[in-house]
GROMACS .gro file of C-alpha atoms in nm:
model
  143
    1UNK     CA    1   9.340  11.811  14.331
    2UNK     CA    2   9.200  11.802  14.630
    3UNK     CA    3   9.368  12.068  14.807
    4UNK     CA    4   9.308  12.459  14.787
    5UNK     CA    5   9.579  12.685  14.751
    6UNK     CA    6   9.565  13.080  14.759
    7UNK     CA    7   9.746  13.299  14.557
    8UNK     CA    8   9.815  13.654  14.590
    9UNK     CA    9  10.088  13.982  14.514
   10UNK     CA   10  10.092  14.083  14.867
   11UNK     CA   11  10.500  14.124  14.914
   12UNK     CA   12  10.411  14.127  15.289
   13UNK     CA   13  10.290  13.754  15.283
   14UNK     CA   14  10.619  13.629  15.066
   15UNK     CA   15  10.882  13.409  15.282
   16UNK     CA   16  11.172  13.561  15.231
   17UNK     CA   17  11.373  13.292  15.377
   18UNK     CA   18  11.206  12.993  15.176
   19UNK     CA   19  11.244  13.191  14.828
   20UNK     CA   20  11.618  13.219  14.889
   21UNK     CA   21  11.697  12.897  15.070
   22UNK     CA   22  11.528  12.727  14.690
   23UNK     CA   23  11.651  12.954  14.447
   24UNK     CA   24  12.021  12.954  14.558
   25UNK     CA   25  12.087  12.624  14.428
   26UNK     CA   26  11.850  12.706  14.111
   27UNK     CA   27  12.081  12.662  13.779
   28UNK     CA   28  11.926  13.020  13.692
   29UNK     CA   29  11.987  13.176  14.041
   30UNK     CA   30  12.343  12.954  14.168
   31UNK     CA   31  12.451  13.122  14.472
   32UNK     CA   32  12.220  13.419  14.450
   33UNK     CA   33  12.317  13.653  14.762
   34UNK     CA   34  11.994  13.721  14.999
   35UNK     CA   35  12.023  14.106  14.992
   36UNK     CA   36  12.033  14.079  14.644
   37UNK     CA   37  11.661  13.844  14.660
   38UNK     CA   38  11.542  14.124  14.882
   39UNK     CA   39  11.548  14.377  14.571
   40UNK     CA   40  11.468  14.160  14.346
   41UNK     CA   41  11.101  14.144  14.523
   42UNK     CA   42  11.117  14.523  14.599
   43UNK     CA   43  11.134  14.538  14.239
   44UNK     CA   44  10.933  14.333  14.077
   45UNK     CA   45  10.537  14.179  14.094
   46UNK     CA   46  10.621  13.918  14.309
   47UNK     CA   47  10.350  13.621  14.299
   48UNK     CA   48  10.311  13.387  14.578
   49UNK     CA   49  10.106  13.015  14.628
   50UNK     CA   50  10.033  12.956  14.982
   51UNK     CA   51   9.850  12.648  15.133
   52UNK     CA   52   9.519  12.688  15.337
   53UNK     CA   53   9.743  12.720  15.688
   54UNK     CA   54   9.951  13.044  15.447
   55UNK     CA   55  10.245  12.870  15.430
   56UNK     CA   56  10.465  12.922  15.046
   57UNK     CA   57  10.451  12.688  14.831
   58UNK     CA   58  10.511  12.892  14.500
   59UNK     CA   59  10.654  13.187  14.424
   60UNK     CA   60  10.722  13.353  14.078
   61UNK     CA   61  10.817  13.662  13.958
   62UNK     CA   62  10.713  13.918  13.690
   63UNK     CA   63  10.978  14.231  13.596
   64UNK     CA   64  10.735  14.431  13.361
   65UNK     CA   65  10.632  14.848  13.257
   66UNK     CA   66  10.258  14.694  13.253
   67UNK     CA   67  10.227  14.798  12.911
   68UNK     CA   68  10.458  14.695  12.647
   69UNK     CA   69  10.695  14.444  12.811
   70UNK     CA   70  10.764  14.167  13.104
   71UNK     CA   71  10.974  13.944  13.153
   72UNK     CA   72  10.876  13.599  13.360
   73UNK     CA   73  11.137  13.447  13.636
   74UNK     CA   74  11.240  13.275  13.911
   75UNK     CA   75  10.915  13.008  13.925
   76UNK     CA   76  10.882  12.736  14.136
   77UNK     CA   77  10.704  12.487  14.294
   78UNK     CA   78  10.886  12.337  14.655
   79UNK     CA   79  10.951  11.975  14.534
   80UNK     CA   80  10.686  11.859  14.804
   81UNK     CA   81  10.404  12.005  14.631
   82UNK     CA   82  10.526  11.910  14.235
   83UNK     CA   83  10.374  11.709  14.038
   84UNK     CA   84   9.983  11.793  14.135
   85UNK     CA   85   9.899  12.003  13.885
   86UNK     CA   86  10.010  12.360  14.050
   87UNK     CA   87  10.260  12.476  13.862
   88UNK     CA   88   9.996  12.492  13.575
   89UNK     CA   89   9.687  12.635  13.850
   90UNK     CA   90   9.956  12.919  13.917
   91UNK     CA   91  10.076  12.972  13.533
   92UNK     CA   92   9.690  13.046  13.486
   93UNK     CA   93   9.659  13.313  13.776
   94UNK     CA   94   9.961  13.443  13.626
   95UNK     CA   95   9.888  13.499  13.310
   96UNK     CA   96   9.521  13.565  13.393
   97UNK     CA   97   9.655  13.862  13.669
   98UNK     CA   98   9.495  14.176  13.504
   99UNK     CA   99   9.808  14.406  13.496
  100UNK     CA  100   9.966  14.159  13.207
  101UNK     CA  101   9.721  14.173  12.939
  102UNK     CA  102   9.755  14.336  12.634
  103UNK     CA  103  10.153  14.325  12.667
  104UNK     CA  104  10.292  14.362  12.312
  105UNK     CA  105  10.576  14.107  12.442
  106UNK     CA  106  10.557  13.855  12.728
  107UNK     CA  107  10.913  13.669  12.772
  108UNK     CA  108  11.079  13.414  13.015
  109UNK     CA  109  11.410  13.165  13.000
  110UNK     CA  110  11.356  12.838  13.089
  111UNK     CA  111  11.574  12.545  13.055
  112UNK     CA  112  11.353  12.250  13.153
  113UNK     CA  113  10.980  12.368  13.127
  114UNK     CA  114  10.911  12.422  12.757
  115UNK     CA  115  10.632  12.203  12.754
  116UNK     CA  116  10.469  12.357  13.081
  117UNK     CA  117  10.527  12.742  12.934
  118UNK     CA  118  10.434  12.645  12.583
  119UNK     CA  119  10.076  12.592  12.744
  120UNK     CA  120  10.017  12.921  12.807
  121UNK     CA  121  10.132  13.045  12.470
  122UNK     CA  122  10.466  13.066  12.495
  123UNK     CA  123  10.703  12.979  12.179
  124UNK     CA  124  11.080  12.987  12.084
  125UNK     CA  125  11.203  13.279  11.969
  126UNK     CA  126  11.036  13.356  11.568
  127UNK     CA  127  11.352  13.571  11.541
  128UNK     CA  128  11.708  13.462  11.739
  129UNK     CA  129  11.915  13.660  11.548
  130UNK     CA  130  11.758  13.999  11.603
  131UNK     CA  131  11.791  13.943  11.993
  132UNK     CA  132  12.115  14.002  12.198
  133UNK     CA  133  12.180  13.944  12.517
  134UNK     CA  134  12.436  14.050  12.738
  135UNK     CA  135  12.483  13.721  13.064
  136UNK     CA  136  12.747  13.740  13.373
  137UNK     CA  137  12.667  13.359  13.502
  138UNK     CA  138  12.933  13.417  13.764
  139UNK     CA  139  12.817  13.748  13.906
  140UNK     CA  140  12.743  13.597  14.238
  141UNK     CA  141  13.072  13.415  14.242
  142UNK     CA  142  13.329  13.739  14.217
  143UNK     CA  143  13.550  13.769  14.468
   0.00000   0.00000   0.00000
């Protein structure tokens, strides 16, 4: 990789408009209202990836108690920067972040990036029968 990238958890560097324009069109956050994104950012450990001009090229957030549990969410690399190995570099940074070490459980959900996450120790649920969820996939589309 010829280009250098900066990783940061400084929320002041995040381009919330760019993040919103990407996330509102994803399968996992379709129709996400901007105000909801701001709440997600406020209440999460956020990671930004930037080019050397400080233009944001990636985003991820972790919901965590910093001791026993973390959930990785909203991970993306902008389309024009995909297929360059940046997702691996970004994940390596996130997974080595000091405040996320020695967690009992680190989870995520994905439809299409299993291969990426498996490289960082994630696997399918060992005991799916013990897990439950309450899901409302139409939450942003209610009147």
